[in-house]
Coordinates of C-alpha atoms in Angstrom, one line a residue:
Chain A
X581 CA -2.7 35.8 -51.9
X582 CA -5.0 34.0 -54.3
X583 CA -4.5 30.4 -55.2
X584 CA -3.3 31.5 -58.6
X585 CA -0.6 33.8 -57.1
X586 CA 0.7 30.6 -55.5
X587 CA 0.5 28.8 -58.8
X588 CA 2.5 31.5 -60.6
X589 CA 5.1 31.4 -57.8
X590 CA 5.4 27.6 -58.1
X591 CA 5.8 28.1 -61.9
X592 CA 9.0 30.1 -61.1
X593 CA 10.7 27.1 -59.9
X594 CA 9.0 24.5 -62.1
X595 CA 11.4 24.4 -65.1
X596 CA 14.5 24.1 -62.9
X597 CA 12.9 21.0 -61.3
X598 CA 13.1 22.4 -57.8
X599 CA 9.5 21.7 -56.7
X600 CA 8.6 19.0 -54.2
X601 CA 6.0 16.4 -55.2
X602 CA 3.4 18.1 -53.1
X603 CA 4.1 21.5 -54.9
X604 CA 4.0 19.8 -58.3
X605 CA 0.6 18.4 -57.5
X606 CA -0.6 21.8 -56.3
X607 CA 0.6 23.4 -59.5
X608 CA -1.0 20.7 -61.6
X609 CA -4.3 21.2 -59.8
X610 CA -4.1 24.9 -60.4
X611 CA -3.4 24.3 -64.1
X612 CA -6.4 22.0 -64.4
X613 CA -8.6 24.6 -62.8
X614 CA -7.4 27.6 -64.7
X615 CA -6.7 27.7 -68.4
X616 CA -4.2 30.6 -68.0
X617 CA -2.1 28.6 -65.5
X618 CA -2.3 25.6 -67.9
X619 CA -1.0 27.7 -70.8
X620 CA 1.9 29.0 -68.7
X621 CA 2.6 25.5 -67.6
X622 CA 2.8 24.3 -71.2
X623 CA 5.4 27.0 -71.9
X624 CA 7.4 26.0 -68.9
X625 CA 7.1 22.3 -69.7
X626 CA 9.2 22.8 -72.8
X627 CA 12.0 24.4 -70.9
X628 CA 11.7 21.8 -68.2
X629 CA 12.0 19.0 -70.8
X630 CA 15.2 20.5 -72.1
X631 CA 16.7 21.0 -68.7
X632 CA 15.9 17.4 -67.7
X633 CA 18.6 16.3 -70.1
X634 CA 21.4 16.1 -67.6
X635 CA 24.1 16.7 -70.3
X636 CA 22.4 19.8 -71.6
X637 CA 21.7 21.0 -68.0
X638 CA 25.4 20.7 -67.2
X639 CA 26.3 22.5 -70.4
X640 CA 24.0 25.4 -69.6
X641 CA 25.4 25.7 -66.1
X642 CA 29.0 25.7 -67.5
X643 CA 28.0 28.3 -70.1
X644 CA 26.4 30.5 -67.4
X645 CA 29.6 30.2 -65.3
X646 CA 31.7 31.2 -68.4
X647 CA 29.4 34.2 -68.7
X648 CA 30.2 35.2 -65.2
X649 CA 26.9 34.3 -63.6
X650 CA 28.7 33.0 -60.5
X651 CA 29.8 36.5 -59.6
X652 CA 27.4 38.8 -57.9
X653 CA 25.9 41.1 -60.4
X654 CA 27.4 44.6 -60.4
X655 CA 24.3 46.2 -59.0
X656 CA 24.2 43.7 -56.2
X657 CA 27.8 44.3 -55.3
X658 CA 27.2 48.0 -55.5
X659 CA 24.1 47.7 -53.3
X660 CA 25.9 45.5 -50.8
X661 CA 28.7 48.0 -50.6
X662 CA 26.3 50.9 -50.2
X663 CA 24.5 49.0 -47.4
X664 CA 27.7 48.3 -45.6
X665 CA 28.9 50.8 -42.8
X666 CA 31.8 51.8 -45.0
X667 CA 29.7 52.2 -48.0
X668 CA 27.1 54.2 -46.1
X669 CA 29.8 56.6 -45.0
X670 CA 31.3 56.8 -48.4
X671 CA 27.9 57.4 -50.0
X672 CA 27.0 60.0 -47.5
X673 CA 30.3 61.7 -48.0
X674 CA 29.9 61.7 -51.8
X675 CA 26.3 62.9 -51.6
X676 CA 27.3 65.7 -49.2
X677 CA 30.1 66.7 -51.5
X678 CA 27.8 66.8 -54.5
X679 CA 25.3 68.8 -52.4
X680 CA 27.9 71.3 -51.4
X681 CA 29.1 71.7 -55.0
X682 CA 25.5 72.3 -56.1
X683 CA 24.8 74.7 -53.3
X684 CA 28.0 76.6 -54.0
X685 CA 27.0 76.8 -57.7
X686 CA 23.6 78.1 -56.7
X687 CA 25.3 80.8 -54.5
X688 CA 23.9 79.5 -51.2
X689 CA 27.3 80.2 -49.5
X690 CA 28.1 83.4 -51.2
X691 CA 28.3 86.3 -48.8
X692 CA 28.8 88.9 -51.3
X693 CA 26.2 91.5 -51.8
X694 CA 23.8 91.0 -54.7
X695 CA 25.1 91.9 -58.1
X696 CA 25.1 95.6 -58.7
X697 CA 23.5 97.3 -61.6
X698 CA 25.9 99.5 -63.5
X699 CA 24.4 101.8 -66.1
X700 CA 26.1 104.2 -68.5
X701 CA 25.7 107.9 -67.7
X702 CA 23.7 110.3 -69.9
X703 CA 25.2 110.5 -73.4
X704 CA 25.3 114.3 -73.5
X705 CA 28.1 114.3 -70.9
X706 CA 31.5 113.9 -72.6
X707 CA 33.3 110.6 -71.9
X708 CA 36.7 110.6 -70.3
X709 CA 39.7 108.2 -70.9
X710 CA 41.2 106.0 -68.4
X711 CA 44.5 107.9 -68.6
X712 CA 42.8 111.2 -67.8
X713 CA 40.8 109.7 -65.0
X714 CA 43.8 108.4 -63.1
X715 CA 46.7 110.1 -61.5
X716 CA 50.0 109.5 -63.2
X717 CA 52.5 109.4 -60.4
X718 CA 55.7 107.5 -59.8
X719 CA 54.3 106.1 -56.6
X720 CA 51.3 104.7 -58.5
X721 CA 53.6 103.0 -61.0
X722 CA 55.5 101.3 -58.2
X723 CA 52.3 100.3 -56.6
X724 CA 51.0 98.8 -59.8
X725 CA 54.3 96.9 -60.3
X726 CA 54.0 95.6 -56.8
X727 CA 50.5 94.4 -57.4
X728 CA 51.4 92.7 -60.7
X729 CA 54.3 90.7 -59.3
X730 CA 52.3 89.1 -56.5
X731 CA 49.4 86.9 -56.1
X732 CA 46.7 88.3 -53.8
X733 CA 44.1 86.2 -52.1
X734 CA 40.7 86.3 -53.9
X735 CA 37.9 87.9 -51.9
X736 CA 34.3 86.9 -52.0
X737 CA 33.1 89.8 -49.9
X738 CA 33.0 92.3 -52.8
X739 CA 31.4 92.5 -56.2
X740 CA 32.9 94.1 -59.3
X741 CA 30.7 94.7 -62.3
X742 CA 30.7 96.4 -65.7
X743 CA 27.8 98.0 -67.5
X744 CA 27.8 95.0 -69.8
X745 CA 26.7 91.5 -68.6
X746 CA 28.5 88.3 -69.2
X747 CA 31.5 86.6 -67.7
X748 CA 33.8 88.3 -70.2
X749 CA 32.1 91.3 -71.8
X750 CA 33.5 92.7 -75.1
X751 CA 33.8 96.4 -75.9
X752 CA 34.9 98.1 -79.1
X753 CA 37.4 100.9 -79.0
X754 CA 35.4 104.1 -78.6
X755 CA 32.6 102.4 -76.7
X756 CA 31.4 104.0 -73.4
X757 CA 32.1 102.1 -70.3
X758 CA 31.3 102.4 -66.6
X759 CA 32.5 100.2 -63.8
X760 CA 30.9 99.6 -60.4
X761 CA 31.9 97.8 -57.2
X762 CA 30.6 97.3 -53.7
X763 CA 32.2 96.0 -50.5
X764 CA 30.4 94.1 -47.9
X765 CA 32.4 95.6 -45.1
X766 CA 34.0 99.0 -44.7
X767 CA 37.4 99.1 -46.3
X768 CA 39.7 100.8 -48.7
X769 CA 39.7 99.9 -52.3
X770 CA 41.9 100.4 -55.3
X771 CA 40.7 99.6 -58.8
X772 CA 43.4 98.8 -61.4
X773 CA 43.1 97.9 -65.0
X774 CA 45.8 95.7 -66.5
X775 CA 46.2 95.5 -70.2
X776 CA 47.8 92.8 -72.2
X777 CA 50.5 95.2 -73.4
X778 CA 51.8 95.5 -69.8
X779 CA 50.2 98.8 -69.0
X780 CA 48.4 99.3 -65.7
X781 CA 45.9 102.1 -65.0
X782 CA 44.5 103.1 -61.6
X783 CA 40.8 103.8 -62.1
X784 CA 40.0 104.3 -58.4
X785 CA 40.8 106.4 -56.4
X786 CA 41.0 108.9 -59.2
X787 CA 41.0 112.6 -60.0
X788 CA 37.4 112.9 -59.1
X789 CA 37.1 110.3 -56.3
X790 CA 40.1 111.0 -54.2
X791 CA 39.5 108.8 -51.2
X792 CA 40.1 105.0 -51.2
X793 CA 37.6 104.6 -48.4
X794 CA 34.5 102.7 -49.2
X795 CA 31.5 102.2 -46.9
X796 CA 29.9 98.7 -46.6
X797 CA 27.1 98.3 -49.1
X798 CA 27.9 101.5 -50.9
X799 CA 27.9 101.2 -54.7
X800 CA 30.9 102.9 -56.1
X801 CA 30.6 103.8 -59.8
X802 CA 33.7 104.7 -61.9
X803 CA 33.3 107.3 -63.1
X804 CA 30.8 108.3 -60.5
X805 CA 27.2 109.2 -61.4
X806 CA 26.8 112.5 -63.2
X807 CA 30.3 112.3 -64.6
X808 CA 30.9 111.3 -68.1
X809 CA 31.4 107.6 -68.8
X810 CA 34.8 106.1 -69.6
X811 CA 35.7 105.9 -73.2
X812 CA 37.3 102.6 -74.1
X813 CA 40.6 103.4 -75.8
X814 CA 43.1 101.2 -77.5
X815 CA 44.9 99.0 -77.9
X816 CA 42.6 96.1 -78.4
X817 CA 43.1 93.0 -76.3
X818 CA 42.1 91.4 -73.1
X819 CA 42.0 93.6 -69.9
X820 CA 41.7 92.6 -66.3
X821 CA 40.1 94.8 -63.7
X822 CA 41.5 94.2 -60.3
X823 CA 39.7 95.5 -57.3
X824 CA 42.1 95.4 -54.3
X825 CA 40.5 95.6 -50.9
X826 CA 42.3 96.7 -47.8
X827 CA 41.2 97.0 -44.2
X828 CA 39.3 100.1 -43.3
X829 CA 41.6 103.0 -42.4
X830 CA 44.4 101.8 -44.6
X831 CA 45.7 104.2 -47.2
X832 CA 47.0 101.9 -49.8
X833 CA 48.6 104.5 -51.8
X834 CA 50.7 106.2 -49.1
X835 CA 53.0 105.4 -46.3
X836 CA 52.9 101.7 -45.8
X837 CA 55.4 99.3 -47.2
X838 CA 54.2 97.1 -50.1
X839 CA 54.9 93.9 -48.2
X840 CA 52.6 95.0 -45.4
X841 CA 49.9 96.1 -47.8
X842 CA 50.1 92.9 -49.8
X843 CA 49.7 90.8 -46.7
X844 CA 46.4 92.6 -45.9
X845 CA 45.0 92.8 -49.4
X846 CA 42.4 90.7 -51.1
X847 CA 41.0 91.2 -54.5
X848 CA 38.2 90.6 -57.0
X849 CA 39.0 90.3 -60.7
X850 CA 36.9 90.9 -63.8
X851 CA 38.2 90.3 -67.3
X852 CA 36.8 92.0 -70.4
X853 CA 37.9 92.2 -74.0
X854 CA 38.5 95.2 -76.3
X855 CA 38.5 94.9 -80.0
X856 CA 38.9 97.3 -82.9
X857 CA 35.8 99.1 -84.1
X858 CA 34.0 97.1 -86.7
Chain B
X1450 CA -9.6 13.3 -57.4
X1451 CA -9.8 9.9 -59.0
X1452 CA -7.7 9.0 -62.1
X1453 CA -10.8 9.1 -64.3
X1454 CA -11.8 12.5 -63.0
X1455 CA -8.2 13.6 -63.6
X1456 CA -8.2 12.4 -67.2
X1457 CA -11.5 14.2 -67.8
X1458 CA -10.1 17.5 -66.5
X1459 CA -6.9 16.9 -68.6
X1460 CA -9.0 16.3 -71.7
X1461 CA -11.0 19.5 -71.1
X1462 CA -7.8 21.6 -70.7
X1463 CA -6.2 20.1 -73.8
X1464 CA -9.3 20.7 -75.9
X1465 CA -9.5 24.3 -74.7
X1466 CA -5.8 24.9 -75.3
X1467 CA -5.8 23.2 -78.7
X1468 CA -9.0 24.8 -80.0
X1469 CA -7.4 28.2 -80.2
X1470 CA -4.4 26.7 -82.0
X1471 CA -5.5 24.0 -84.3
X1472 CA -9.3 24.3 -84.2
X1473 CA -12.0 22.5 -82.2
X1474 CA -12.2 19.3 -84.2
X1475 CA -8.5 18.7 -84.3
X1476 CA -8.1 19.7 -80.7
X1477 CA -10.5 17.0 -79.7
X1478 CA -8.6 14.5 -81.8
X1479 CA -5.4 15.6 -80.1
X1480 CA -6.9 15.2 -76.7
X1481 CA -8.2 11.8 -77.6
X1482 CA -4.8 10.7 -78.8
X1483 CA -3.1 12.0 -75.7
X1484 CA -5.6 10.3 -73.4
X1485 CA -5.1 7.0 -75.3
X1486 CA -1.4 7.2 -74.7
X1487 CA -1.9 8.1 -71.1
X1488 CA -4.2 5.1 -70.7
X1489 CA -2.0 2.7 -72.5
X1490 CA 1.5 3.7 -71.6
X1491 CA 1.2 5.7 -68.3
X1492 CA -1.6 3.8 -66.5
X1493 CA 0.7 3.6 -63.5
X1494 CA 0.6 7.4 -63.0
X1495 CA -2.3 8.7 -60.9
X1496 CA -1.0 11.9 -59.3
X1497 CA -1.8 15.3 -60.9
X1498 CA 1.8 16.3 -60.6
X1499 CA 3.0 13.2 -62.5
X1500 CA 0.2 12.8 -65.0
X1501 CA -0.3 16.4 -66.2
X1502 CA 3.3 17.0 -67.3
X1503 CA 3.2 13.8 -69.4
X1504 CA -0.1 14.9 -70.9
X1505 CA 1.3 18.3 -71.7
X1506 CA 4.4 16.9 -73.3
X1507 CA 2.4 14.4 -75.3
X1508 CA 0.0 17.1 -76.4
X1509 CA 2.9 19.4 -77.4
X1510 CA 4.6 16.7 -79.3
X1511 CA 1.5 15.8 -81.2
X1512 CA 0.7 19.4 -81.9
X1513 CA 4.1 20.0 -83.3
X1514 CA 3.8 16.9 -85.5
X1515 CA 0.5 18.2 -86.6
X1516 CA 2.0 21.6 -87.5
X1517 CA 4.9 20.0 -89.4
X1518 CA 2.4 18.3 -91.5
X1519 CA 3.5 14.8 -90.5
X1520 CA -0.1 14.0 -90.4
X1521 CA -1.0 14.5 -94.0
X1522 CA -4.7 14.2 -93.5
X1523 CA -6.9 16.1 -91.2
X1524 CA -7.1 14.1 -88.0
X1525 CA -10.9 14.1 -88.2
X1526 CA -10.8 12.3 -91.5
X1527 CA -10.0 9.1 -89.7
X1528 CA -12.1 7.5 -87.0
X1529 CA -10.3 7.7 -83.7
X1530 CA -10.3 3.9 -83.2
X1531 CA -8.5 3.5 -86.5
X1532 CA -5.7 5.9 -85.7
X1533 CA -2.5 4.2 -84.8
X1534 CA -1.1 4.9 -81.4
X1535 CA 1.6 7.4 -81.7
X1536 CA 5.1 6.4 -80.7
X1537 CA 6.2 8.7 -78.0
X1538 CA 9.8 8.4 -79.0
X1539 CA 10.9 11.5 -80.9
X1540 CA 11.3 11.0 -84.6
X1541 CA 14.2 12.5 -86.6
X1542 CA 12.5 15.9 -87.1
X1543 CA 11.5 16.1 -83.5
X1544 CA 15.1 15.3 -82.5
X1545 CA 16.3 18.0 -84.8
X1546 CA 13.8 20.5 -83.3
X1547 CA 15.0 19.6 -79.8
X1548 CA 18.6 20.1 -80.8
X1549 CA 17.8 23.5 -82.3
X1550 CA 15.8 24.4 -79.3
X1551 CA 18.8 23.6 -77.0
X1552 CA 21.1 25.5 -79.4
X1553 CA 18.8 28.6 -79.1
X1554 CA 18.7 28.1 -75.4
X1555 CA 22.5 28.3 -75.1
X1556 CA 22.7 31.3 -77.4
X1557 CA 20.0 33.0 -75.4
X1558 CA 22.1 32.9 -72.3
X1559 CA 24.5 35.4 -73.8
X1560 CA 21.6 37.9 -74.3
X1561 CA 20.2 37.5 -70.8
X1562 CA 21.0 40.2 -68.2
X1563 CA 23.6 39.6 -65.5
X1564 CA 20.9 39.1 -62.8
X1565 CA 18.9 36.7 -64.9
X1566 CA 22.0 34.6 -65.6
X1567 CA 22.8 34.4 -61.9
X1568 CA 19.2 33.7 -61.0
X1569 CA 19.0 30.9 -63.6
X1570 CA 22.3 29.4 -62.4
X1571 CA 21.3 29.4 -58.8
X1572 CA 18.0 27.7 -59.7
X1573 CA 19.8 25.1 -61.8
X1574 CA 22.1 24.5 -58.8
X1575 CA 19.0 23.6 -56.9
X1576 CA 18.5 26.7 -54.8
X1577 CA 15.0 27.6 -53.9
X1578 CA 13.9 31.2 -54.4
X1579 CA 13.8 31.9 -50.6
X1580 CA 17.5 31.2 -50.5
X1581 CA 18.1 33.1 -53.7
X1582 CA 16.5 36.1 -52.2
X1583 CA 19.2 36.3 -49.6
X1584 CA 22.0 35.6 -52.1
X1585 CA 20.8 38.4 -54.4
X1586 CA 20.2 40.8 -51.6
X1587 CA 16.5 41.3 -52.5
X1588 CA 14.4 43.4 -50.2
X1589 CA 11.6 40.8 -50.1
X1590 CA 10.2 37.7 -51.9
X1591 CA 8.0 39.7 -54.1
X1592 CA 11.1 41.4 -55.6
X1593 CA 12.6 38.0 -56.3
X1594 CA 9.4 36.7 -58.0
X1595 CA 9.3 39.9 -60.1
X1596 CA 12.9 39.5 -61.2
X1597 CA 12.3 35.8 -61.9
X1598 CA 9.1 36.5 -63.9
X1599 CA 10.9 39.1 -66.0
X1600 CA 13.8 36.8 -66.6
X1601 CA 11.6 33.9 -67.6
X1602 CA 9.7 36.2 -69.9
X1603 CA 13.0 37.4 -71.5
X1604 CA 14.2 33.8 -71.9
X1605 CA 10.9 32.7 -73.5
X1606 CA 11.0 35.7 -75.9
X1607 CA 14.6 34.8 -76.9
X1608 CA 13.6 31.2 -77.4
X1609 CA 10.4 32.0 -79.2
X1610 CA 8.5 29.8 -76.7
X1611 CA 4.7 30.4 -76.8
X1612 CA 5.1 32.7 -79.8
X1613 CA 4.0 30.2 -82.4
X1614 CA 0.8 31.5 -84.0
X1615 CA -2.2 29.3 -84.0
X1616 CA -2.8 27.0 -87.0
X1617 CA -6.3 26.6 -88.1
X1618 CA -7.2 23.7 -90.3

């Protein structure tokens, strides 16, 4: 520390009149030796002169108290809270929560397979409609009703994708479409499409893909590769694809009661929109 | 340091300080007037810590008077021994100036930050910075000095202290 550092520190307390006689002498000597300290002292002297007026000094203190100067500043109270054991725990908890949210957003905890690429098939193969792809059986209708009426737990161990990107892709009536999904573990899958008019179509299993069994990591395309794409038909509106996942070996379309199936099922949803051709 | 040596140093500082503000010649006159007052009215003071503040206040008072044009003539137009000894009591304009300064001071308090207001109040309550460090929860003394330096700087800016441009005559 240089002598002038000391002088500037003494200046901090000069105007308030808190220096001892020895400190005042020390500051004066520094001011006489150094023009910069002298100039600083001249500036402080004006404040000191004002604050030596006891009436004015009292008024300043009253005004400062009116302005809340007696209370610990917000940042100090915050710091003291953070530094306390309770504050440390709260802060650590809050930071951990934020970190978890950020990590979840970044997909650190996602155990689903990577997003799958779904491409349309060759254009020279005729497209097929949802209705002609799916079976139209009474059992299917009852299955669809059962699905519609109950909430099924979401599943993060599967991915469902369209050939168009975005959270809610849009198609026009007549557009070609292909759907893909993949399960992380062996299982059985049923892919349904719900339309806003109440109609439900089973897209998988279908006329060409008869088994609901899906191997872990296998990408299932609907329609499958080499087959014509789906042609998006009317009516326009929002549609929800629901990929229902059952344990391996389950035949979700036969035999078991709906209650039992529902208790075992999980699902992944994907919403898209259909609009009239522009 | 003897009183004579002390007065010589004070004179040097006043001349150096005043030269950049009122010009060399007038600064020497101001120093001379200040020293005359110190000799005649404050002969009992011989400690640096007592004498220098009086010298600074006298110098500031005379410099303000000079700027206000109370002295109609250039100081150097009169021989030093013919100049009347200045009365160190404030005149009406000086009183008005002090009143305005105090008013500005009070108004400035509103514009100071929370920490600065608390720091100032603690100092005016007689607390030393070492105690204030604990009260404000500062990590070390350097942090308190930095806070205090910035607060005093803010206050001086709000008050316009030290911002007066130099007057050359």
